[in-house]
mmCIF file of C-alpha atoms and ligand atoms in Angstrom:
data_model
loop_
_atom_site.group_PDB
_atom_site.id
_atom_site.type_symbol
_atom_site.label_atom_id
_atom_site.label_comp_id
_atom_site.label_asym_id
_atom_site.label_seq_id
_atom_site.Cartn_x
_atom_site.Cartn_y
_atom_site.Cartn_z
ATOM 1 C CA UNK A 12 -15.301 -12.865 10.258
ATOM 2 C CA UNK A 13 -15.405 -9.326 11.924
ATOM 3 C CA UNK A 14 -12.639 -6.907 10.471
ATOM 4 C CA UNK A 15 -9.995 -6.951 12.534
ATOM 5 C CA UNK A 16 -9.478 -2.598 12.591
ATOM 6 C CA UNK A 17 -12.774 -0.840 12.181
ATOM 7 C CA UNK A 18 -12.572 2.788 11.944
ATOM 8 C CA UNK A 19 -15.800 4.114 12.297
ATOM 9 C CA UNK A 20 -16.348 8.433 11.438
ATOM 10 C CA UNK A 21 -12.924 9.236 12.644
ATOM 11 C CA UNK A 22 -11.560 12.885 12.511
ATOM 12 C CA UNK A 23 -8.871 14.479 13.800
ATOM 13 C CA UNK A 24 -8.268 18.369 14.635
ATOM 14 C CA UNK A 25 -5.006 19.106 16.180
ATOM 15 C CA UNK A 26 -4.422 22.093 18.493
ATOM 16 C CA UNK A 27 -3.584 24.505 16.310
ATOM 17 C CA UNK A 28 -6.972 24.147 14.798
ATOM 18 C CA UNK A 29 -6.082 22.010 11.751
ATOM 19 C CA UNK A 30 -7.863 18.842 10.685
ATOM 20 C CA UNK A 31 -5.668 16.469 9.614
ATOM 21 C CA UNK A 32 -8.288 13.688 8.990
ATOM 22 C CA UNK A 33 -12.147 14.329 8.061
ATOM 23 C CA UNK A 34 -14.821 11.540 8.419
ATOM 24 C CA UNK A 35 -12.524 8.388 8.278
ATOM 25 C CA UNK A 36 -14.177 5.277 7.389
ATOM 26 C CA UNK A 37 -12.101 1.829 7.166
ATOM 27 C CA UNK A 38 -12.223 -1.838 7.936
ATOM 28 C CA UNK A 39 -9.569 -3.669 7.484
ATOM 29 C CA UNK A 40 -9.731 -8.009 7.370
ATOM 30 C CA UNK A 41 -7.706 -10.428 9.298
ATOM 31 C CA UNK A 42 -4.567 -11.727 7.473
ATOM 32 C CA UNK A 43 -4.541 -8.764 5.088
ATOM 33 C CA UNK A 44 -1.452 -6.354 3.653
ATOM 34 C CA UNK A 45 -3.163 -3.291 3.491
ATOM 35 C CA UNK A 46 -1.213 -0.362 1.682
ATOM 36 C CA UNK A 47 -1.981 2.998 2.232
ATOM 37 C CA UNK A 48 -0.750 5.843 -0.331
ATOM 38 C CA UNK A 49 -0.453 9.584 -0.071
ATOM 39 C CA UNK A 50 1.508 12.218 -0.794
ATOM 40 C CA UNK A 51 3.324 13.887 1.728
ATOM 41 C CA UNK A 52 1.143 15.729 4.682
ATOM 42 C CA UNK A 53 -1.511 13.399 3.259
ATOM 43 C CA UNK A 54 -2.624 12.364 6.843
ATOM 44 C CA UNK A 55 -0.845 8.838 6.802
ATOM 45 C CA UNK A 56 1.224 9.100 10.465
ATOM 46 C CA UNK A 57 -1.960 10.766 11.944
ATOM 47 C CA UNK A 58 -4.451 7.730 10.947
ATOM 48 C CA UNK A 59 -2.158 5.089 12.080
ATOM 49 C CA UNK A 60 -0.837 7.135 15.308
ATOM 50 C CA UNK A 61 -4.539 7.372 16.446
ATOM 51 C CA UNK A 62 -5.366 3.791 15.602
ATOM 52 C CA UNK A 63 -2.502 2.583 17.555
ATOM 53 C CA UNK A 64 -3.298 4.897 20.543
ATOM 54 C CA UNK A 65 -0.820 7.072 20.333
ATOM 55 C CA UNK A 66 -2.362 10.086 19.515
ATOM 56 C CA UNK A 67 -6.307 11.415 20.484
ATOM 57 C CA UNK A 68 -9.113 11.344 18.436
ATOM 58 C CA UNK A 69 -11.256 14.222 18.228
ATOM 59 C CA UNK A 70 -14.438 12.657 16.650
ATOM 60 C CA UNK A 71 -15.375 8.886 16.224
ATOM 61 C CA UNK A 72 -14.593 5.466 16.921
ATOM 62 C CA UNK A 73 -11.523 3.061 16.739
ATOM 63 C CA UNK A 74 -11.999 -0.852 17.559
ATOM 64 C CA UNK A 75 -8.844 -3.428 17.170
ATOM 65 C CA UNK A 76 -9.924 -6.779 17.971
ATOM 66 C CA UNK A 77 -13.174 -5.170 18.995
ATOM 67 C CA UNK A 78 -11.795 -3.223 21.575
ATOM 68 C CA UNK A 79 -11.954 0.790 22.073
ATOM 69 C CA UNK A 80 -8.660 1.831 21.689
ATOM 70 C CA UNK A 81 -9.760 4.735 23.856
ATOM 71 C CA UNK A 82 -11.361 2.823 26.536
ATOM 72 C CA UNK A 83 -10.261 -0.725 26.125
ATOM 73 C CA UNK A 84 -6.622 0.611 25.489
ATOM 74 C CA UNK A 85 -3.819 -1.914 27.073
ATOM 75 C CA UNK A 86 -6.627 -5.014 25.447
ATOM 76 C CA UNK A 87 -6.652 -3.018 21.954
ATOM 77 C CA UNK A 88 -2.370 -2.196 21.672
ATOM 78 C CA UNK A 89 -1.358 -5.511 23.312
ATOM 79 C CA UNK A 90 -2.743 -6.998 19.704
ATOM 80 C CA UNK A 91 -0.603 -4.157 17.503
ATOM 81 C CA UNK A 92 3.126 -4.203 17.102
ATOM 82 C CA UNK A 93 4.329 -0.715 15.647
ATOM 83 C CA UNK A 94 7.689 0.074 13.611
ATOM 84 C CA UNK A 95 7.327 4.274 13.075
ATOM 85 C CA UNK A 96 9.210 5.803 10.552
ATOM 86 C CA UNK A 97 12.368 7.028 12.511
ATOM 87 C CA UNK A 98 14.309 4.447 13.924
ATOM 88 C CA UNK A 99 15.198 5.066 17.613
ATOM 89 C CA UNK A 100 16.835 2.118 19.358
ATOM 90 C CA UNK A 101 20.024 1.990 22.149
ATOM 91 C CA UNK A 102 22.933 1.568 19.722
ATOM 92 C CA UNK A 103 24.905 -0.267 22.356
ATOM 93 C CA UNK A 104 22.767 -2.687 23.021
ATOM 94 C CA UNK A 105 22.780 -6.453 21.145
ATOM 95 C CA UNK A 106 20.075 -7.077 19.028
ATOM 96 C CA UNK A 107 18.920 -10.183 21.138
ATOM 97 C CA UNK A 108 18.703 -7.807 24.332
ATOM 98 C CA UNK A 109 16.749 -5.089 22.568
ATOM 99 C CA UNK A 110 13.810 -7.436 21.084
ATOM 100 C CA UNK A 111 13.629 -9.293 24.265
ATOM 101 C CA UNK A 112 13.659 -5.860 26.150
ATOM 102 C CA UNK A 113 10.314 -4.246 24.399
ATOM 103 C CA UNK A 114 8.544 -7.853 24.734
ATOM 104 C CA UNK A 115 8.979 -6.874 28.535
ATOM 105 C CA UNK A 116 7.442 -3.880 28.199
ATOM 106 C CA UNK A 117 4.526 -5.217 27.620
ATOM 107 C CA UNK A 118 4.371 -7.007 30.502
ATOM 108 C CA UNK A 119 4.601 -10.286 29.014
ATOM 109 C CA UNK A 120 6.757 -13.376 30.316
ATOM 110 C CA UNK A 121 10.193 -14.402 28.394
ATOM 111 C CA UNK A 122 9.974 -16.529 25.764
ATOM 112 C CA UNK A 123 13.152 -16.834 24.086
ATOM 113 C CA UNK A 124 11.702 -19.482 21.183
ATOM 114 C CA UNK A 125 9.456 -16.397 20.486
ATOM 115 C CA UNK A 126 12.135 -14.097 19.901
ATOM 116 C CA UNK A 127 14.177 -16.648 18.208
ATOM 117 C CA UNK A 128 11.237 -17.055 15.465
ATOM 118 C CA UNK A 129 10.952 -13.313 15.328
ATOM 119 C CA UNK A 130 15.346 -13.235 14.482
ATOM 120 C CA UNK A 131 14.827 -15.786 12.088
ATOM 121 C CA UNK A 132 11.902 -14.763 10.260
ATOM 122 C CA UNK A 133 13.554 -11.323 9.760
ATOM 123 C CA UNK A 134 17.312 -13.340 8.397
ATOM 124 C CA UNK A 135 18.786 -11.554 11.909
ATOM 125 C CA UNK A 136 19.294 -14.735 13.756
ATOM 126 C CA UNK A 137 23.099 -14.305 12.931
ATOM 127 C CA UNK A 138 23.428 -11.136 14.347
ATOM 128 C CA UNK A 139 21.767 -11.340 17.837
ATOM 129 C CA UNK A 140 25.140 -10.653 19.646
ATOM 130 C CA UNK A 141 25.997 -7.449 17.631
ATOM 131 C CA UNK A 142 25.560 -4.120 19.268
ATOM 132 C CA UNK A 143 22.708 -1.988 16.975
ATOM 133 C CA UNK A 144 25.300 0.031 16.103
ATOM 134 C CA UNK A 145 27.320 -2.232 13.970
ATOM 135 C CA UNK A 146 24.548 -2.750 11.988
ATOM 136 C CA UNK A 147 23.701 -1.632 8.154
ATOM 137 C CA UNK A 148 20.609 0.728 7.895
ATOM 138 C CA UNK A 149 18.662 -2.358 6.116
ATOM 139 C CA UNK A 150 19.241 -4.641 9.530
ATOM 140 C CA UNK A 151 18.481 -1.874 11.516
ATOM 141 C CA UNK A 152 15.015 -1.127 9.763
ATOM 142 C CA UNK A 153 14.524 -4.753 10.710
ATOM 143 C CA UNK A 154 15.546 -4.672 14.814
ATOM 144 C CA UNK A 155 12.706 -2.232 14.722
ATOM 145 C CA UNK A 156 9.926 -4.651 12.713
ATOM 146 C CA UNK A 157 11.643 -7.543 15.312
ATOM 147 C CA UNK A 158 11.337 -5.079 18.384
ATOM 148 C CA UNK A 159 6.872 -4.368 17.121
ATOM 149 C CA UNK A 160 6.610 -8.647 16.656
ATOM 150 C CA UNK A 161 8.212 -9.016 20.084
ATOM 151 C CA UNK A 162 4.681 -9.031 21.949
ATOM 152 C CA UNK A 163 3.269 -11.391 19.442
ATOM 153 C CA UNK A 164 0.984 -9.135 17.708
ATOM 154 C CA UNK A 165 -1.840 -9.902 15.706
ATOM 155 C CA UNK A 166 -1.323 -6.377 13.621
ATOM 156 C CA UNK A 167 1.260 -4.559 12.492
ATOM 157 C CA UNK A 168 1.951 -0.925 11.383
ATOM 158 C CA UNK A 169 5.023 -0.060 9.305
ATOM 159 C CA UNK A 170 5.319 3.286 8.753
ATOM 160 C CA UNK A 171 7.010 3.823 5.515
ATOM 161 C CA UNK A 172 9.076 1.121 6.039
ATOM 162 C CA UNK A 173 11.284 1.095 2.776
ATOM 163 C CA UNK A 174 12.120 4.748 2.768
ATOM 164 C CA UNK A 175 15.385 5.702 1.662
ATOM 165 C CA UNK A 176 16.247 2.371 1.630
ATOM 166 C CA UNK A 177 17.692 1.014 -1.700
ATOM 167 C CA UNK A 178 15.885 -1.213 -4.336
ATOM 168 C CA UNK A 179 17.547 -4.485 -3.267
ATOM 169 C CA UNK A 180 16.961 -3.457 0.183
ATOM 170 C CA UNK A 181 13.325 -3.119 -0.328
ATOM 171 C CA UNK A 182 13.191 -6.141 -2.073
ATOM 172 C CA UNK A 183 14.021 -7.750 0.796
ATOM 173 C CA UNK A 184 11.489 -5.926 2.688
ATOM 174 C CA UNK A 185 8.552 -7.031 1.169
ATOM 175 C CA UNK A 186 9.651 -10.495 1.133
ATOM 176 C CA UNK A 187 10.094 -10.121 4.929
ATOM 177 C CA UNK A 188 6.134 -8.896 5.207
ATOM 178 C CA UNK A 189 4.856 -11.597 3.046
ATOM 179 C CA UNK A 190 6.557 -14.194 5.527
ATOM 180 C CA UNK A 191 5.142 -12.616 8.480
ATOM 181 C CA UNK A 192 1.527 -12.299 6.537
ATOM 182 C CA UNK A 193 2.486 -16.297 5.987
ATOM 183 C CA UNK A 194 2.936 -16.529 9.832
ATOM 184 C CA UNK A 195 -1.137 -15.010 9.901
ATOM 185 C CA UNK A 196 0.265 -11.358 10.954
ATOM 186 C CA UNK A 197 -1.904 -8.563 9.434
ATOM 187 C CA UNK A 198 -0.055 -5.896 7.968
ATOM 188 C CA UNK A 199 -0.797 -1.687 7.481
ATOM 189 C CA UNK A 200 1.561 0.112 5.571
ATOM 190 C CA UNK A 201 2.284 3.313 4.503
ATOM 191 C CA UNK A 202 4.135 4.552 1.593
ATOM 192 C CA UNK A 203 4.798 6.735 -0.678
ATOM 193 C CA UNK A 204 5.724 4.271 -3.583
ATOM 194 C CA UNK A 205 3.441 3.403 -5.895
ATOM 195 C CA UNK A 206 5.461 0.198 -6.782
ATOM 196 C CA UNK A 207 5.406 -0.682 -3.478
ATOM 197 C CA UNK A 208 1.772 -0.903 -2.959
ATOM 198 C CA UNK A 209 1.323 -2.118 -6.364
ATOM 199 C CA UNK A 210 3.464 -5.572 -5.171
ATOM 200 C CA UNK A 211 2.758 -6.176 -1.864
ATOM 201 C CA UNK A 212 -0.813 -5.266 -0.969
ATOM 202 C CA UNK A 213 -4.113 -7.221 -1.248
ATOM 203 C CA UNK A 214 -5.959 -3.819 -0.818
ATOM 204 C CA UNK A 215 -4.663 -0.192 -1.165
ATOM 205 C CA UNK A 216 -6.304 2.807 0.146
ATOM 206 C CA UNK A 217 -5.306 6.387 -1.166
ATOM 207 C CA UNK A 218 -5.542 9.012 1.302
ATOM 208 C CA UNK A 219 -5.476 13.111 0.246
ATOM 209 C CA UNK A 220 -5.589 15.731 2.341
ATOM 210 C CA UNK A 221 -7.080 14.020 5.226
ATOM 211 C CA UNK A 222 -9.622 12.070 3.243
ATOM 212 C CA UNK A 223 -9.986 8.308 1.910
ATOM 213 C CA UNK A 224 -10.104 8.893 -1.613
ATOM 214 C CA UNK A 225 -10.144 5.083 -2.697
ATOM 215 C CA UNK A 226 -10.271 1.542 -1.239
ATOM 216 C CA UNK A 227 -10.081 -0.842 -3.918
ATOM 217 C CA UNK A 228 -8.279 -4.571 -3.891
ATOM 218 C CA UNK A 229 -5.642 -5.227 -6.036
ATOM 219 C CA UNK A 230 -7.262 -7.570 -8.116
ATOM 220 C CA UNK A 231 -10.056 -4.848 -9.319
ATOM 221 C CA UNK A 232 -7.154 -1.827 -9.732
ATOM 222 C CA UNK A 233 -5.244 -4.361 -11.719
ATOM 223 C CA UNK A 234 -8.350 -5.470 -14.068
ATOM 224 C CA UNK A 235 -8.271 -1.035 -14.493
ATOM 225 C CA UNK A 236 -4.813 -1.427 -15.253
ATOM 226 C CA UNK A 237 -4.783 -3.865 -17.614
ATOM 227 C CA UNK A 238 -6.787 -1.849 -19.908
ATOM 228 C CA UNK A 239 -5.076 -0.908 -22.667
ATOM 229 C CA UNK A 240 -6.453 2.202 -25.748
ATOM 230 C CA UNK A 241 -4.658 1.931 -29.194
ATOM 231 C CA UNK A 242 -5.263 5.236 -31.303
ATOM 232 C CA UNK A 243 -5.081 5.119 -34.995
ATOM 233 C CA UNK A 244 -4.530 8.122 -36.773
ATOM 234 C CA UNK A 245 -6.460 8.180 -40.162
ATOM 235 C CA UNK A 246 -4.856 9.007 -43.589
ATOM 236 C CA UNK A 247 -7.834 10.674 -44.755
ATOM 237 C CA UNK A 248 -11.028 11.451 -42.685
ATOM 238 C CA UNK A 249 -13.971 8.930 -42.649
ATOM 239 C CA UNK A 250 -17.567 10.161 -41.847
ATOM 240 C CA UNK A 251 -18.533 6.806 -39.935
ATOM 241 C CA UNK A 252 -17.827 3.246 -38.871
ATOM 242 C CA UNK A 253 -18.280 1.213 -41.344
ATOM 243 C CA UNK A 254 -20.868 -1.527 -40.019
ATOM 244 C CA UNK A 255 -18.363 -4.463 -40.530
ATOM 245 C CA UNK A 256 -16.005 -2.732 -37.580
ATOM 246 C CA UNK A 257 -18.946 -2.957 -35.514
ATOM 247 C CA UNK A 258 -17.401 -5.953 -33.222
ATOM 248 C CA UNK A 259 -14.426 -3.320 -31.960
ATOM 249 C CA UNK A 260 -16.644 -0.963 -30.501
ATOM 250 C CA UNK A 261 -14.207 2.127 -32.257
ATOM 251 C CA UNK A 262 -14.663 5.536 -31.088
ATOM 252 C CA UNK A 263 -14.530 8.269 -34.041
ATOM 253 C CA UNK A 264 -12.709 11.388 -33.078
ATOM 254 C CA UNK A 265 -11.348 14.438 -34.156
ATOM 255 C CA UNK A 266 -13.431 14.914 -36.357
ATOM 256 C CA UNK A 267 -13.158 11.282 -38.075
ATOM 257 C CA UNK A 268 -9.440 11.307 -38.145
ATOM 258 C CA UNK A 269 -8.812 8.972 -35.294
ATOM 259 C CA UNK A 270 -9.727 5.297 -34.152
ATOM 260 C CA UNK A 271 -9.635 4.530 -31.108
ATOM 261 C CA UNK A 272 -9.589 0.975 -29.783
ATOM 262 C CA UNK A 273 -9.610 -0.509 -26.118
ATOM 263 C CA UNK A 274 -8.205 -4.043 -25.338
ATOM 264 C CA UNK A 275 -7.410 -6.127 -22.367
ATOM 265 C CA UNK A 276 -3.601 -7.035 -22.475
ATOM 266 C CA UNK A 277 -4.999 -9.862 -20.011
ATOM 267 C CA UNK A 278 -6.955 -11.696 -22.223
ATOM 268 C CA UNK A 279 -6.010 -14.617 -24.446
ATOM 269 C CA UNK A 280 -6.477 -12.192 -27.395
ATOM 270 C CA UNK A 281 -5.951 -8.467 -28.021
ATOM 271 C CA UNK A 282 -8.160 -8.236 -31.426
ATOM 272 C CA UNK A 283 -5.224 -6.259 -32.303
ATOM 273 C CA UNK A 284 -4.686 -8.241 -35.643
ATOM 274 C CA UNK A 285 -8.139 -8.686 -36.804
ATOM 275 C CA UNK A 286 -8.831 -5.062 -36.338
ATOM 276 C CA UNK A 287 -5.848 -4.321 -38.713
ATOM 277 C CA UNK A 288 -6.793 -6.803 -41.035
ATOM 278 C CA UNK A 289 -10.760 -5.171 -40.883
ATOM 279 C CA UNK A 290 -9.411 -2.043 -41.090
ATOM 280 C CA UNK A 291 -7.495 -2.395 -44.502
ATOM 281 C CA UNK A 292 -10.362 -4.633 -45.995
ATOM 282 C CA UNK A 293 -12.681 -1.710 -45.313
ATOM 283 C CA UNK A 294 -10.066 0.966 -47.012
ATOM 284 C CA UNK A 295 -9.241 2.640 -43.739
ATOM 285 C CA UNK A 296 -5.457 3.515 -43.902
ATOM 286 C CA UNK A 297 -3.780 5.012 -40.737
ATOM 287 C CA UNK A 298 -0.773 7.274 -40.634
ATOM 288 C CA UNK A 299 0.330 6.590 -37.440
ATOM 289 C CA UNK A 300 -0.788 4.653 -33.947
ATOM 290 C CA UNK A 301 0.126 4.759 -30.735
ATOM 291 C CA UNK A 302 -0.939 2.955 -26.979
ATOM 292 C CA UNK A 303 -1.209 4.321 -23.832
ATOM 293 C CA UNK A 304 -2.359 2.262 -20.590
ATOM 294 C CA UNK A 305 -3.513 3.551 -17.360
ATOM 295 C CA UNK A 306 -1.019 2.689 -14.560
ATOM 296 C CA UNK A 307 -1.569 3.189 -10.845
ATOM 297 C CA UNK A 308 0.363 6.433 -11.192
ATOM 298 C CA UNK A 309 -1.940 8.275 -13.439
ATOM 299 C CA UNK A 310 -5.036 6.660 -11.191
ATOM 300 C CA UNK A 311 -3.153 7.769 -8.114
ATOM 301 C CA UNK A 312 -1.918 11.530 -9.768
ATOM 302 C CA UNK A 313 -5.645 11.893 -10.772
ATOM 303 C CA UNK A 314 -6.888 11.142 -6.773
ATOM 304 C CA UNK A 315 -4.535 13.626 -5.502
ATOM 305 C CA UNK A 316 -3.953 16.076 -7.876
ATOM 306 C CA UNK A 317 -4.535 19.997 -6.540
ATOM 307 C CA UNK A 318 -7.326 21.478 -8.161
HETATM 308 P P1 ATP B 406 4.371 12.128 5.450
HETATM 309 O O1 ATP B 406 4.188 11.251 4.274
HETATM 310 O O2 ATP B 406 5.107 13.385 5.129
HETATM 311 O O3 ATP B 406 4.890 11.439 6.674
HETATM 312 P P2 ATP B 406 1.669 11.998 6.504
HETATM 313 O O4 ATP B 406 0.682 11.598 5.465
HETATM 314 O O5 ATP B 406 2.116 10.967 7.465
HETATM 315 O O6 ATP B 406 2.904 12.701 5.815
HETATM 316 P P3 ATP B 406 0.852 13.447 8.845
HETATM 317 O O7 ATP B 406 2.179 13.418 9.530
HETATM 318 O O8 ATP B 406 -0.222 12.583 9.382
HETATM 319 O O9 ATP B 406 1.018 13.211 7.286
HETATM 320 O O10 ATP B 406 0.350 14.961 8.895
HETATM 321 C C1 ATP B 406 -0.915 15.343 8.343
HETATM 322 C C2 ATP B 406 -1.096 16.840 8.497
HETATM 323 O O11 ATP B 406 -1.248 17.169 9.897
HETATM 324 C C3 ATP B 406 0.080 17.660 8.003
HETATM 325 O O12 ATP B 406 -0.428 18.808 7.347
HETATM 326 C C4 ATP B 406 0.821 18.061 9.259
HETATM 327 O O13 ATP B 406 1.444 19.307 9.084
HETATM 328 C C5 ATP B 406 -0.291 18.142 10.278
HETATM 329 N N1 ATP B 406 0.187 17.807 11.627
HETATM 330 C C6 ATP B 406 0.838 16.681 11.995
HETATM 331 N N2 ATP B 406 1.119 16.692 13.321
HETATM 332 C C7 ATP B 406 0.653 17.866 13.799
HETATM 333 C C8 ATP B 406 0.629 18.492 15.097
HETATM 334 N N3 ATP B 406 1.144 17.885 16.153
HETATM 335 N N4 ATP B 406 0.054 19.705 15.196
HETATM 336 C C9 ATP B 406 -0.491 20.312 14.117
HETATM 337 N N5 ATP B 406 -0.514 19.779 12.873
HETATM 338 C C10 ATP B 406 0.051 18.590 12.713
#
């Protein structure tokens, strides 16, 4: 199946001279989460601003749903529903008349059992009446996801959409983008948490300074993250491995007076035991040990560190 976004050698320089995004290059499938992660400046808003139409390119191509979002525009946005990352609604209007409202603006006929699905999907079905003002920041954040899925939107953009919201809240959140995913909805996210992209997306994307840094799916960043190194520190130094250790595949270092030992905390067994058990039969004592294991952070810190 074609991707449904394909970003093809997109860059953006903005008036004042500054490129913001540098030779661009992303696909992303039908029916996926897609989360992408950078710091702050990164070039998140920018990617997703031009993809939705929002904002010119400068170099490059954008198709969604195989249309030019530059030439093909009102075929290419009718398909994306956006929620940015500042909330702007009319706090005196009821929920029900605001989501109904921005399905108009897109020229499309009532449908009331649409908008109905939308309330309930998003648990705001008891709160159509209220004015937008009444509301907690939580429902709020969720008028504006209801407002994007008015227009029945193949794709949709959330622009940070848990920030500053609390942990329950966000909870919540994610639940409410796995529904719509459910529902066949593709979803792009930004974010700055880690966590966040760690448990909701099937692919995550790093961006730095204007530049993809990584695409990866979850499944292969997880198999990296379930990698696990055990460091024993000798009693005494040893000048090899003996052969019978052979199986563990040790590394000698500091100057033979450490072992180390990498494992898969996935798999049925660590080896942890019989290593021990190796160990002691071949006279290797250890003064001390200690495990470390690579977490999305320190993959993510690496990416974007500043040289
Ligand atoms: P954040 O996580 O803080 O929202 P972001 O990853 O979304 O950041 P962008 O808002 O896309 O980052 O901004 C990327 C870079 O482009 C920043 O250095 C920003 O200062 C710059 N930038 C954004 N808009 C403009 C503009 N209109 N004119 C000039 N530079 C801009």
């Amino acid at each position: 199946m074609p991707p449904i976004i394909s970003v093809t050698h997109l860059s953006k320089t903005y008036g004042t001279g500054f490129k913001a995004l540098k030779d661009i290059n992303l696909e992303i499938g039908r029916g996926e989460i897609f989360a992408l992660l950078g710091p702050n400046g990164a070039g998140k808003t920018t990617l997703i601003s031009i993809i939705c139409g929002i904002a010119n390119l400068s170099e490059g191509r954008v198709l969604v749903g195989g249309h030019d979002i530059n030439r093909e525009y009102r075929a290419a946005r009718s398909l994306i529903g956006l929620v940015p990352q500042e909330l702007h609604t009319d706090a005196f209007e009821s929920v029900w008349a605001t989501v109904s409202f921005s399905r108009g603006l897109f020229g499309k006929p009532k449908n009331p059992a649409h908008i109905e699905k939308v309330l309930k999907d998003l648990s705001l079905w008891d709160k159509k009446d209220s004015k937008i003002v009444t509301l907690s920041g939580g429902m709020k954040r969720r008028v504006m996801i209801a407002k994007a899925l008015s227009h029945e939107p193949q794709i949709l953009f959330l622009d940070e959409p848990t920030a500053g919201v609390d942990v329950e809240l966000r909870k919540g959140m994610w639940e409410v983008v796995r529904t719509l995913q459910q529902g066949g909805v593709t979803i792009i996210l930004t974010t700055h948490y880690i966590e966040e992209a760690e448990q909701m997306a099937d692919r995550i994307g790093v961006i730095n300074k204007g530049e993809i840094v990584l695409v990866e799916d979850k499944a292969g960043l997880m198999q990296k993250l379930g990698k696990k190194r055990l460091k024993l520190h000798l009693q005494g130094r040893i000048e090899a491995i003996p052969p019978a250790l052979s199986p563990y595949n040790l590394e000698l270092s500091d100057e033979g007076c450490e072992l180390t030992y990498h494992y898969d905390t996935k798999g049925e067994r660590t080896g942890i035991t019989s290593l021990l058990g190796d160990l002691r039969a071949a006279g290797i004592r250890f003064s001390d040990l200690d495990t470390t294991q690579s977490s999305l952070e320190d993959i993510f810190v690496s990416l974007v560190r500043t040289p």
